[in-house]
Each structure stands twice: as C-alpha cells, then as structure tokens.
Amino acid sequence: MADVVLKSLTKKYGNHVVVDHLNLAIKEGEFVTLLGPSGCGKTTLLRMIAGLEKVDGGEIVIGGKRYTALPAQKRNLAMVFQSYALFPHMSIRNNIIFGLRLKRIAPIKIEQKLTWIVNMLHLKGLEDRLPKQVSGGQRQRVALARALVLDPDVLLLDEPLSNLDAALRETAIEELKNIHRKVGKTIIYVTHNQIEAMTMSERIALLNNGIIEQYETPKQLYDHPATMFTAEFIGSPPMNFFTGEISIEGRTAGVKTSIGFLRLNKDRSRRIISMAGRKVTVGIRPHNIYYVEHVAQRRYTDANIELVIELVENMGDRSLIVGKSSGGTLVRFMVTREEEFLPGRTMHVFIDGRSLHLFDPLLKLNIFGQDGTI
Amino acid sequence: MKFVRRYAQLTPMASSKRIIWVMGVLLAILTVLGPVYLLVKYSISDGASINTGGRPIPFWPLHPTLSVYGYLFSDRHFYTVLGNSLIIALLTVACSMLLGVPAAYILGRYKIPGRRLVLLGIISVRLFPDIASVIPIVEFFIFIGAHQTYWGVILSHTLLALPYVIFIGMGAFETIPQELEDQASVMGANRFQTFYSVLLPLAVPGLAAAAIYTFLLSWDEFIFIYFLTFGRQEMFTLTLYLNGLKYAEPQNLLAATSVCLSIPVIAFSMVVQRYMVAGISSGSIK
C-alpha cells in the first residue's frame, strides 16, 4: 500500500498534449476514480502510472519513491485492462499465479495465495479451465484475482466493468467496493461511466483535455461543481443552462433569464447584489425543477415558470419532460408518474432557487467558487 | 449420381445450386486424389500392366505386387538417401526457426527504424529464381568450403526458407494483442519472460505452418542440392535419387520412390498440424 503523487505530469503525442502538467495526490488506501469523456487522457494517465507510457515531463512518486523512469516490471503495481487481457493459452490457475512465479515465491506460499484469492472471488472449481471456457463475469474476476494476488502497492483498473451487462455490473460494483473494504488497497479506477464513479469512489478526479477540472468527493462534485464542464458532465439527465444577467428585483438579487427572473436564496443573493448587470450562465439540474399542484407549498425563492410540454420520456419510476417556455427556451425536468403528462399541455413548474448554479460565461467557472464561496 | 440426386431432394429449394456445389466438391476430390491414385497404382503394378503393348492401360494392375518396394528397401543406398533427406530437412527446419523466429518477433512487435527496408531486403532474396541464384551461391560456397558438405546444404536450404519463416512468423506475432504484452510486463515479466511465456506460445500455430512449409521446401529441393553435392553419391537425397531413376523402365520403381518421398511429408505435416489449432487466442479479449 502506498500513496500516489503526480507532479506536473505531461504526455505528448507529437504536438498533441494528452496530459497537461497534471497534479494529483492520492492518499494511502484511497479509492480514486479518473472520470472523463473519451479522449480526455484518463487511460493514458493510468498507463503512465503503470509504466506502459513514457513520461514527457513531471514526476510520479508512489510511496515516497520516484517511479518516473522505472520500467513497468519493476513497479509493484497491478493493472486490470478493459479487455481483461487474460493469457488465452494458460489455465485460470496459471493466469492467477503467473506474477507470483515471476517473483520467485515459494510454491507452498503460491498455493496458499491461490486458495485465498480463489475463495474470495468465488472462482473455486474453475482453476483448470481456460479463459475461453468461463463466462464474462468470471473472466473479469480472474483478471481482478490475478491483480490482487500480487499484493500490489496500487491497483490500477482501466474500465474493468465496461464489458459486463447491466445486471452483472451492479454486482461487480458491490464486489469491488467489498474488496476495497477488505484489502484496503489504494485503487485508481478509470471510467467514463459517472454512475460507477459516483457509487464506488471516495474521490473523483474529473478530467477534460488532459487537465483536472475538479478533484473532489462524489457529493461535492455533484452539489458544488466548480466549473461548467463538471456541471455538464456530472448528473443524468444533464443540467439545464440558461444565459442571464444578474439583476435586482424587490430587495433580492437574482438572475434575469429568458424563462423569467430566478431568485437565489438569501445568503447567496446578498453576495451577488454588487454584481448587478453582470452576464452569467445559470445551471439548474432537472431534479431541482419540481411540479406541484398546491401552490401553497412553494418557497419565496422558487420561481414559477410556465411551460408547454414538448416531449415526455419514460424513465421507469419517473418521467423526463422537455418543456418550452414562452420565450422558446427548452427546460428539462423530472416528474413522478402519478399523473399522465401529454405533449402540448401547459403546466407550471417551480425552480428551486437554492439549487441554482451560477457560472461566468467566459471563464466557465462557478462564480461562488468551488465551495460555494466567492 | 444417385447420391447427388438424393442429396438435392433433401432441400428442394435451389437444388440446381446444390448440384453445382456437389459437383465442385467431387471435382476437388478428384484433383487431389487422382494423382495419388496414379502414383500408388503404378508403384504396385507389374511390368505387363504398364507396358501393355498397345492395349489400354488397366484401371487396376492385372497382378498387383509389392516387389519394387521390396527391391527399394533391400537397397542400402536407398536408406542412406532417405536418412540424408530427413536429416537435412529437419536440421533446415531447426536452423530456419532458430534464426527466423527472433527476427519475426522483432519485426512483428517493434517499430524499429528502417523496418520497411529490412523487410524489403528479406523478401528480395526470393525475387530471383533459384536457377539464377544457384551458380553465384555455389561459387561462394566453394570459396568458403561449404561445398559437398551437409552444413553447406542445410545453410542453402535455410537461406531459401528464411524469408518465408520470417514473413509467416511476423504475421503470427503481429496479431497478438498488445494488451497481453502490457499485462505481462505490469505483472513483473521482463522482455524475455514475456516473449517466452506469452508471445511464443501464442505464435505457435503460425510458426507450425512455417515449419511445415520449411520441411516441404527442403524435402523437395533439387537445384541447390544437385550443384552442392556435385555427384557425391553418399550425400544424395530422395530428389536426387529420383532424378537417377527418371529413365528406368518400367516406371514402377520411379512411382514407388515417389510414394516414399510423399509419406514422410504427410507424417510431418500431421504431427505439426496439431499445433495449428485455429482460434487459440480467442477468450483473451472480452
């Protein structure tokens, strides 16, 4: 087990910078996810940590030791590839003990470790089969067993669940969380799937174009997106964005947008009162736009918006509705399915002023800062 | 034809297509087995079944006999020749593999500078017909003292086989997913360990094909060995022995020698083919 520190790490392919002076510190035993859209450099970053990609600048320090120029086979790390990369000509047993044999560990100890890992990952009875003779879920567990049995300082996982079907993925997520709790390894997990990232990791490093947009706990990332990219990427269905201008109505400050005047809660309203006239982008999650017939339930800060339903999308227990305001702006929001909604109907929704996110349209940064403070 | 008609009836749809297909298969079988039939027939024929004196040659020998085989296997020189052929072919396979596999590995898995030039150089060896290159090569072999020696012959055959071994082997190494190599090195394997325990076993099917090809090439080779042995009888291989029989009458001895020439090739191919199991790398990815 060890902590991982990346200092100003850089990777270029020709003139194209894939990882750009990236800094990241991972605590010992922490489960960190590198999340981002495809091409953001997350897999390259993982391969650099593993020693499979040459480092063009900066440093990798693991457990206090400089790893930057160390070849892959001399780093005490383990990696699970997206494809699992099981050796097709070796039995499950030989796949699992391949690394142990290379380390010249005594045969008795190898057997002990094999028994331990096979029991932990429910692979008992499959030891003599070839990889092609076991199911996809089992292959994924073999790949994991092969990595864990090496007792690595850091476990690197490159989208290990993306080849599993939805049901298997759910159980695999649970299993992975359990394993992390049991063995307490430092885990670096790469995925483009935000649900995997949100459910498993202690901290998420959100990557975009080779830089870290935000490095926070899943809750912080969701509740306090520091940049517009984070706000757009995290959360499903995605956040609504409206352009507007800070203005004062009555005694409170809010944002004047194409769908109407949106009030902020008192605390934050006071902080932007001096910025009147400034252009902003307002973000609001579909979950924070609600619909109730009883107007009495609404708060003072909730803006009342009239919309015409354009599209209804059934999402199981709830529906996603896309409505059009009188100004032509499209608004996405969620409703419970107790009532039937049909396109063309006019309805009133309320926007929760406490959940508005304000971004600078040019800098694309949260104007309240990362923690909600200016 | 009864079979064809009955087969066509099983699937009334597109029966004419079926008939064409079956005819094609029968034609293919005939092409493959026809020469084998002729060879075997002549080798067990008595003289009267070959020199029929104007009458049509019978479909099957009038008096089948194994007497020419008896004659062949009582000839001590024949054993020497058979042994020569086997030793030269097997050692050629060994040499070509030993030299060709490392080259194929490097060319198949590394982006070395000048790779295209190297490949061009290797394939250019085979751009000249053997008959054109044999004189200069033999001249050179005489110069280095490899003339009329076993190692000279093996060297010349290795020279002929190596481009094929490298190209077939390169294809075998190229198709192995990069991730298997990456995985091995993350698990602590150095380059040699990765090559020996991951890449080489996965390249075996392709390399087996190359081995069969090399064996055949050496076993069938005539021109180089003709010039390199230069009449030294105790170094003769089966092809040279056969050459000596080409005017012998009746042709049953020639046919029997040809059968003996074919059997080891079939045996070698069958043994090596076991390693050519297709789809051995399925199950590694996904």
XYZ file of N, CA and C in Angstrom, chain A residues 6-200:
585
model
N 1.316 12.717 -8.232
C 1.699 13.062 -9.593
C 2.014 14.551 -9.609
N 3.226 14.870 -10.074
C 3.646 16.276 -10.075
C 3.849 16.739 -11.500
N 3.031 17.675 -11.914
C 3.192 18.342 -13.208
C 3.411 17.344 -14.350
N 2.672 16.263 -14.322
C 2.856 15.170 -15.276
C 2.387 15.586 -16.674
N 3.209 15.297 -17.677
C 2.891 15.712 -19.044
C 3.132 14.567 -20.015
N 2.230 14.441 -20.978
C 2.410 13.450 -22.040
C 2.002 14.072 -23.362
N 2.871 13.927 -24.359
C 2.569 14.485 -25.682
C 2.676 13.388 -26.715
N 1.784 13.416 -27.691
C 1.967 12.616 -28.904
C 2.219 13.608 -30.022
N 3.476 13.767 -30.397
C 3.819 14.798 -31.375
C 3.556 16.159 -30.752
N 2.698 16.947 -31.416
C 2.383 18.257 -30.878
C 1.136 18.226 -29.998
N 0.478 17.077 -29.977
C -0.779 16.964 -29.253
C -0.510 16.630 -27.786
N -0.923 17.527 -26.905
C -0.698 17.306 -25.471
C -1.883 16.521 -24.912
N -1.612 15.313 -24.434
C -2.687 14.445 -23.941
C -2.900 14.651 -22.446
N -1.780 14.750 -21.720
C -1.848 15.026 -20.284
C -1.005 16.274 -20.058
N -1.619 17.293 -19.460
C -1.000 18.620 -19.455
C -0.661 19.078 -18.038
N 0.598 18.991 -17.657
C 1.076 19.452 -16.347
C 0.089 19.131 -15.239
N -0.189 17.853 -15.092
C -1.257 17.419 -14.197
C -0.713 17.108 -12.805
N -1.399 17.642 -11.805
C -1.036 17.368 -10.413
C -2.163 16.603 -9.741
N -1.791 15.579 -8.990
C -2.814 14.774 -8.323
C -2.165 14.070 -7.143
N -2.849 14.106 -5.993
C -2.342 13.398 -4.824
C -3.406 12.426 -4.348
N -3.029 11.162 -4.223
C -3.957 10.129 -3.783
C -3.436 9.568 -2.472
N -4.324 9.542 -1.483
C -3.905 9.072 -0.158
C -3.770 7.556 -0.137
N -3.038 7.070 0.843
C -2.858 5.638 1.002
C -4.213 4.975 1.280
N -4.519 3.942 0.523
C -5.766 3.210 0.752
C -6.998 3.861 0.163
N -6.808 4.926 -0.579
C -7.954 5.646 -1.121
C -8.426 5.024 -2.439
N -9.715 5.139 -2.698
C -10.305 4.681 -3.960
C -10.602 5.932 -4.783
N -9.772 6.163 -5.795
C -9.928 7.371 -6.611
C -10.294 6.986 -8.035
N -11.253 7.702 -8.589
C -11.645 7.437 -9.974
C -11.179 8.573 -10.869
N -10.600 8.193 -12.006
C -10.307 9.173 -13.049
C -11.480 9.111 -14.009
N -12.295 10.161 -13.992
C -13.522 10.173 -14.781
C -13.386 11.209 -15.879
N -13.978 10.918 -17.012
C -13.932 11.904 -18.083
C -14.438 11.319 -19.385
N -14.737 12.177 -20.351
C -15.200 11.685 -21.650
C -14.065 10.979 -22.378
N -14.377 10.237 -23.437
C -13.307 9.539 -24.143
C -12.373 10.564 -24.771
N -11.082 10.251 -24.718
C -10.085 11.166 -25.266
C -9.636 12.234 -24.294
N -10.042 12.127 -23.021
C -9.658 13.166 -22.064
C -8.289 12.884 -21.457
N -7.717 11.717 -21.752
C -6.382 11.409 -21.264
C -6.360 10.522 -20.036
N -7.525 10.013 -19.623
C -7.559 9.246 -18.372
C -6.842 7.905 -18.483
N -7.022 7.217 -19.613
C -6.344 5.927 -19.784
C -4.843 6.135 -19.967
N -4.472 7.159 -20.714
C -3.050 7.488 -20.878
C -2.416 7.750 -19.521
N -3.129 8.491 -18.683
C -2.615 8.805 -17.350
C -2.392 7.511 -16.550
N -3.354 6.601 -16.633
C -3.237 5.339 -15.905
C -2.059 4.516 -16.427
N -1.920 4.503 -17.754
C -0.812 3.750 -18.357
C 0.547 4.362 -18.001
N 0.563 5.690 -17.800
C 1.810 6.332 -17.357
C 2.151 5.889 -15.935
N 1.136 5.813 -15.090
C 1.380 5.370 -13.714
C 1.877 3.925 -13.719
N 1.303 3.106 -14.631
C 1.684 1.693 -14.711
C 3.088 1.519 -15.296
N 3.568 2.537 -15.996
C 4.882 2.419 -16.621
C 4.816 1.942 -18.052
N 3.624 1.958 -18.643
C 3.468 1.486 -20.020
C 3.586 2.612 -21.035
N 3.553 3.865 -20.556
C 3.736 5.013 -21.444
C 4.904 5.841 -20.920
N 5.704 6.334 -21.835
C 6.836 7.165 -21.474
C 6.327 8.498 -20.928
N 6.961 9.002 -19.890
C 6.575 10.281 -19.311
C 7.368 11.391 -20.015
N 6.655 12.425 -20.519
C 7.347 13.506 -21.219
C 7.707 14.675 -20.305
N 7.224 14.642 -19.069
C 7.564 15.727 -18.150
C 6.875 15.491 -16.821
N 7.462 15.985 -15.739
C 6.859 15.817 -14.429
C 7.309 14.540 -13.759
N 6.669 14.242 -12.640
C 7.130 13.115 -11.835
C 5.991 12.262 -11.311
N 6.283 10.970 -11.126
C 5.354 10.052 -10.478
C 6.040 9.574 -9.203
N 5.437 9.816 -8.059
C 6.006 9.358 -6.792
C 4.987 8.445 -6.117
N 5.398 7.216 -5.868
C 4.498 6.261 -5.224
C 5.166 5.759 -3.956
N 4.484 5.946 -2.820
C 5.026 5.515 -1.542
C 6.360 6.172 -1.236
N 6.516 7.421 -1.678
C 7.741 8.163 -1.390
C 8.869 7.874 -2.354
N 8.684 6.870 -3.238
C 9.753 6.523 -4.179
C 9.464 7.123 -5.546
N 10.510 7.562 -6.230
C 10.324 8.112 -7.571
C 10.149 6.977 -8.570
N 9.024 6.949 -9.248
C 8.726 5.882 -10.188
C 8.876 6.320 -11.635
N 9.134 7.624 -11.836
C 9.021 8.210 -13.172
C 9.703 7.404 -14.270
N 10.959 6.988 -14.035
C 11.706 6.325 -15.104
C 11.812 4.815 -14.890
N 11.132 4.291 -13.868
C 11.225 2.867 -13.561
C 10.426 2.058 -14.595
N 11.008 0.987 -15.166
C 10.230 0.193 -16.122
C 9.055 -0.527 -15.441
N 8.036 -0.826 -16.250
C 6.781 -1.369 -15.717
C 7.001 -2.584 -14.828
N 7.899 -3.499 -15.247
C 8.023 -4.754 -14.499
C 8.670 -4.573 -13.130
N 9.278 -3.378 -12.902
C 9.912 -3.157 -11.603
C 9.040 -2.357 -10.656
N 7.844 -1.945 -11.117
C 6.931 -1.227 -10.232
C 6.036 -2.271 -9.575
N 5.815 -2.119 -8.292
C 4.968 -3.110 -7.634
C 3.502 -2.697 -7.739
N 3.005 -2.706 -8.987
C 1.620 -2.310 -9.235
C 0.915 -3.467 -9.920
N -0.405 -3.408 -9.958
C -1.149 -4.390 -10.726
C -2.201 -3.644 -11.511
N -2.542 -4.195 -12.668
C -3.484 -3.493 -13.530
C -4.489 -4.473 -14.107
N -5.739 -4.028 -14.195
C -6.769 -4.816 -14.876
C -7.184 -4.018 -16.104
N -7.029 -4.629 -17.270
C -7.364 -3.940 -18.509
C -8.850 -4.085 -18.818
N -9.309 -3.181 -19.661
C -10.706 -3.221 -20.095
C -11.044 -4.569 -20.737
N -10.089 -5.106 -21.494
C -10.322 -6.379 -22.176
C -9.964 -7.565 -21.289
N -9.530 -7.310 -20.071
C -9.046 -8.299 -19.093
C -7.677 -8.854 -19.441
N -7.365 -8.961 -20.759
C -6.053 -9.437 -21.200
C -5.604 -10.709 -20.480
N -6.512 -11.670 -20.331
C -6.112 -12.967 -19.763
C -5.274 -13.696 -20.802
N -4.268 -14.456 -20.324
C -3.448 -15.200 -21.262
C -4.250 -16.404 -21.754
N -4.610 -16.433 -23.048
C -5.578 -17.426 -23.537
C -5.067 -18.863 -23.491
N -3.734 -19.034 -23.478
C -3.190 -20.389 -23.532
C -2.925 -20.943 -22.136
N -3.225 -20.133 -21.092
C -2.966 -20.600 -19.727
C -4.282 -20.848 -19.014
N -4.288 -21.843 -18.126
C -5.473 -22.110 -17.321
C -5.687 -20.933 -16.372
N -6.874 -20.889 -15.775
C -7.182 -19.828 -14.811
C -6.121 -19.823 -13.709
N -5.755 -21.039 -13.235
C -4.741 -21.138 -12.189
C -3.437 -20.475 -12.621
N -2.966 -20.840 -13.832
C -1.686 -20.292 -14.286
C -1.762 -18.801 -14.560
N -2.938 -18.345 -14.994
C -3.119 -16.906 -15.156
C -2.935 -16.193 -13.825
N -3.543 -16.769 -12.770
C -3.506 -16.103 -11.470
C -2.099 -16.131 -10.866
N -1.395 -17.263 -11.031
C -0.091 -17.361 -10.356
C 1.075 -16.899 -11.229
N 0.770 -16.450 -12.446
C 1.840 -16.018 -13.370
C 2.794 -15.014 -12.716
N 2.205 -13.983 -12.105
C 3.027 -12.936 -11.488
C 3.786 -13.427 -10.267
N 3.149 -14.325 -9.498
C 3.798 -14.850 -8.289
C 5.021 -15.674 -8.659
N 4.879 -16.463 -9.742
C 6.002 -17.280 -10.196
C 7.173 -16.408 -10.608
N 6.853 -15.300 -11.297
C 7.923 -14.393 -11.739
C 8.661 -13.803 -10.547
N 7.926 -13.655 -9.433
C 8.563 -13.091 -8.244
C 9.324 -14.145 -7.448
N 9.365 -15.376 -7.952
C 10.081 -16.476 -7.311
C 9.618 -16.707 -5.876
N 8.311 -16.751 -5.716
C 7.740 -17.028 -4.403
C 7.653 -18.553 -4.239
N 7.858 -19.033 -3.032
C 7.869 -20.475 -2.763
C 6.533 -21.101 -3.167
N 6.597 -22.304 -3.788
C 5.370 -22.963 -4.276
C 4.283 -23.109 -3.207
N 4.678 -23.382 -1.956
C 3.670 -23.557 -0.897
C 2.923 -22.251 -0.680
N 3.663 -21.154 -0.685
C 3.028 -19.844 -0.485
C 2.148 -19.478 -1.677
N 2.588 -19.879 -2.861
C 1.781 -19.604 -4.064
C 0.436 -20.307 -3.928
N 0.484 -21.583 -3.496
C -0.750 -22.354 -3.323
C -1.674 -21.682 -2.311
N -1.084 -21.211 -1.198
C -1.881 -20.541 -0.158
C -2.572 -19.310 -0.716
N -1.788 -18.503 -1.448
C -2.337 -17.269 -2.000
C -3.428 -17.580 -3.016
N -3.197 -18.612 -3.808
C -4.176 -19.010 -4.824
C -5.492 -19.393 -4.152
N -5.394 -20.230 -3.091
C -6.599 -20.662 -2.382
C -7.346 -19.465 -1.811
N -6.575 -18.528 -1.218
C -7.173 -17.348 -0.612
C -7.949 -16.520 -1.639
N -7.306 -16.236 -2.782
C -7.926 -15.341 -3.763
C -9.082 -16.034 -4.477
N -8.933 -17.349 -4.726
C -9.977 -18.098 -5.419
C -11.244 -18.140 -4.565
N -11.042 -18.268 -3.249
C -12.212 -18.259 -2.359
C -12.833 -16.875 -2.274
N -11.996 -15.858 -2.195
C -12.514 -14.508 -2.043
C -13.319 -14.081 -3.267
N -12.880 -14.492 -4.450
C -13.545 -14.026 -5.674
C -14.444 -15.099 -6.305
N -14.784 -16.119 -5.518
C -15.721 -17.159 -5.976
C -15.289 -17.783 -7.299
N -14.035 -18.185 -7.378
C -13.553 -18.815 -8.605
C -13.215 -20.283 -8.366
N -13.614 -20.793 -7.198
C -13.304 -22.182 -6.855
C -13.905 -23.136 -7.896
N -13.098 -24.121 -8.292
C -13.582 -25.111 -9.244
C -13.320 -24.740 -10.695
N -12.885 -23.525 -10.932
C -12.635 -23.087 -12.317
C -11.142 -23.083 -12.648
N -10.310 -23.474 -11.658
C -8.864 -23.278 -11.801
C -8.275 -23.916 -13.056
N -8.815 -25.059 -13.462
C -8.182 -25.762 -14.573
C -8.774 -25.416 -15.929
N -9.753 -24.507 -15.927
C -10.344 -24.139 -17.218
C -9.498 -23.087 -17.913
N -9.715 -22.986 -19.224
C -9.067 -21.924 -19.994
C -9.978 -20.695 -19.969
N -9.398 -19.510 -20.185
C -10.228 -18.299 -20.154
C -11.454 -18.374 -21.052
N -11.320 -19.025 -22.228
C -12.471 -19.042 -23.136
C -13.572 -19.982 -22.643
N -13.263 -20.767 -21.609
C -14.260 -21.708 -21.093
C -15.032 -21.154 -19.895
N -14.816 -19.893 -19.543
C -15.574 -19.305 -18.435
C -16.344 -18.085 -18.935
N -17.330 -17.647 -18.155
C -18.198 -16.559 -18.592
C -17.507 -15.204 -18.457
N -18.139 -14.188 -19.027
C -17.569 -12.838 -18.995
C -17.352 -12.322 -17.582
N -18.329 -12.561 -16.719
C -18.201 -12.110 -15.336
C -17.072 -12.820 -14.617
N -16.930 -14.103 -14.928
C -15.849 -14.877 -14.301
C -14.494 -14.410 -14.796
N -14.409 -14.085 -16.092
C -13.149 -13.581 -16.640
C -12.743 -12.302 -15.933
N -13.737 -11.450 -15.706
C -13.467 -10.178 -15.036
C -12.912 -10.442 -13.640
N -13.483 -11.448 -12.946
C -12.997 -11.765 -11.597
C -11.609 -12.401 -11.638
N -11.338 -13.190 -12.690
C -9.995 -13.772 -12.821
C -8.973 -12.646 -12.983
N -9.323 -11.669 -13.824
C -8.413 -10.540 -14.042
C -8.150 -9.802 -12.729
N -9.189 -9.671 -11.933
C -9.065 -8.992 -10.647
C -8.235 -9.832 -9.669
N -8.503 -11.143 -9.678
C -7.762 -12.056 -8.801
C -6.281 -12.017 -9.133
N -5.985 -12.027 -10.436
C -4.607 -12.021 -10.911
C -3.872 -10.764 -10.445
N -4.628 -9.658 -10.354
C -4.013 -8.405 -9.902
C -3.846 -8.390 -8.381
N -4.905 -8.803 -7.664
C -4.884 -8.705 -6.206
C -3.891 -9.660 -5.560
N -3.709 -10.825 -6.187
C -2.868 -11.853 -5.599
C -1.411 -11.386 -5.511
N -1.067 -10.396 -6.317
C 0.304 -9.876 -6.319
C 0.571 -8.953 -5.142
N -0.460 -8.620 -4.377
C -0.338 -7.696 -3.258
C 0.338 -6.394 -3.700
N -0.247 -5.718 -4.690
C 0.420 -4.539 -5.256
C 0.306 -3.327 -4.335
N 1.204 -2.347 -4.530
C 1.120 -1.088 -3.792
C -0.130 -0.334 -4.205
N -0.374 -0.345 -5.500
C -1.531 0.362 -6.043
C -2.193 -0.548 -7.074
N -3.512 -0.563 -7.067
C -4.258 -1.362 -8.030
C -4.827 -0.418 -9.078
N -4.482 -0.670 -10.341
C -4.952 0.194 -11.427
C -6.028 -0.535 -12.222
N -7.175 0.094 -12.350
C -8.279 -0.560 -13.052
C -8.715 0.308 -14.227
N -8.621 -0.249 -15.438
C -8.976 0.502 -16.637
C -10.324 0.012 -17.165
N -11.374 0.703 -16.825
C -12.739 0.356 -17.233
C -13.008 -1.146 -17.130
N -12.805 -1.729 -15.956
C -12.913 -3.189 -15.875
C -14.346 -3.699 -15.989
N -15.318 -2.813 -15.877
C -16.702 -3.286 -15.884
C -17.423 -3.014 -17.194
N -16.725 -2.372 -18.148
C -17.458 -1.923 -19.333
C -17.873 -3.058 -20.255
N -17.268 -4.257 -20.090
C -17.681 -5.368 -20.940
C -18.760 -6.240 -20.302
N -19.261 -5.824 -19.135
C -20.274 -6.630 -18.458
C -21.663 -6.069 -18.762
N -22.679 -6.931 -18.706
C -24.032 -6.411 -18.909
C -24.506 -5.722 -17.629
N -25.612 -4.991 -17.743
C -26.038 -4.094 -16.663
C -26.184 -4.803 -15.314
N -26.819 -5.991 -15.317
C -27.064 -6.690 -14.058
C -25.757 -7.134 -13.413
N -24.860 -7.692 -14.254
C -23.561 -8.145 -13.741
C -22.742 -6.980 -13.223
N -22.887 -5.829 -13.881
C -22.125 -4.654 -13.476
C -22.502 -4.227 -12.065
N -23.807 -4.286 -11.788
C -24.283 -3.923 -10.445
C -23.592 -4.770 -9.376
N -23.591 -6.101 -9.595
C -22.966 -6.974 -8.597
C -21.460 -6.755 -8.548
N -20.875 -6.511 -9.732
C -19.424 -6.288 -9.770
C -19.047 -5.029 -8.991
N -19.893 -3.993 -9.077
C -19.635 -2.756 -8.341
C -19.638 -3.054 -6.839
N -20.664 -3.798 -6.384
C -20.746 -4.175 -4.967
C -19.500 -4.939 -4.546
N -19.113 -5.895 -5.414
C -17.977 -6.751 -5.107
C -16.687 -5.942 -4.981
N -16.532 -5.023 -5.918
C -15.330 -4.189 -5.930
C -15.249 -3.327 -4.670
N -16.417 -2.795 -4.252
C -16.446 -1.992 -3.030
C -16.075 -2.850 -1.820
N -16.614 -4.072 -1.805
C -16.299 -5.010 -0.725
C -14.816 -5.320 -0.667
N -14.257 -5.585 -1.854
C -12.834 -5.931 -1.919
C -12.001 -4.776 -1.398
N -12.377 -3.564 -1.801
C -11.621 -2.403 -1.342
C -11.674 -2.290 0.167
N -12.863 -2.576 0.736
C -13.007 -2.521 2.192
C -12.145 -3.596 2.844
N -12.114 -4.790 2.233
C -11.376 -5.923 2.817
C -9.872 -5.740 2.729
N -9.370 -5.432 1.531
C -7.920 -5.387 1.365
C -7.350 -3.986 1.566
N -8.188 -2.973 1.510
C -7.746 -1.604 1.801
C -6.676 -1.076 0.867
N -6.657 -1.548 -0.359
C -5.618 -1.116 -1.304
C -5.917 0.280 -1.855
N -4.843 0.966 -2.213
C -5.010 2.191 -2.995
C -5.486 1.759 -4.379
N -6.622 2.311 -4.800
C -7.155 1.914 -6.098
C -7.299 3.145 -6.977
N -6.791 3.059 -8.193
C -7.052 4.103 -9.189
C -7.897 3.462 -10.282
N -9.070 4.027 -10.467
C -10.072 3.419 -11.323
C -10.378 4.371 -12.463
N -10.334 3.880 -13.680
C -10.629 4.734 -14.832
C -11.977 4.351 -15.417
N -12.821 5.334 -15.643
C -14.096 5.044 -16.289
C -14.644 6.288 -16.953
N -15.564 6.084 -17.899
C -16.299 7.223 -18.442
C -17.724 7.191 -17.920
N -18.001 6.171 -17.096
C -19.348 5.972 -16.585
C -19.474 6.645 -15.214
N -20.253 7.733 -15.166
C -20.308 8.512 -13.923
C -21.018 7.768 -12.804
N -21.911 6.819 -13.149
C -22.600 6.083 -12.084
C -21.614 5.194 -11.338
N -20.735 4.492 -12.106
C -19.681 3.700 -11.475
C -18.809 4.590 -10.591
N -18.444 5.739 -11.132
C -17.564 6.648 -10.393
C -18.240 7.142 -9.116
N -19.500 7.559 -9.229
C -20.210 8.124 -8.087
C -20.440 7.078 -6.998
N -20.743 5.827 -7.388
C -21.079 4.822 -6.395
C -19.855 4.241 -5.702
N -18.722 4.187 -6.380
C -17.599 3.464 -5.798
C -16.545 4.332 -5.146
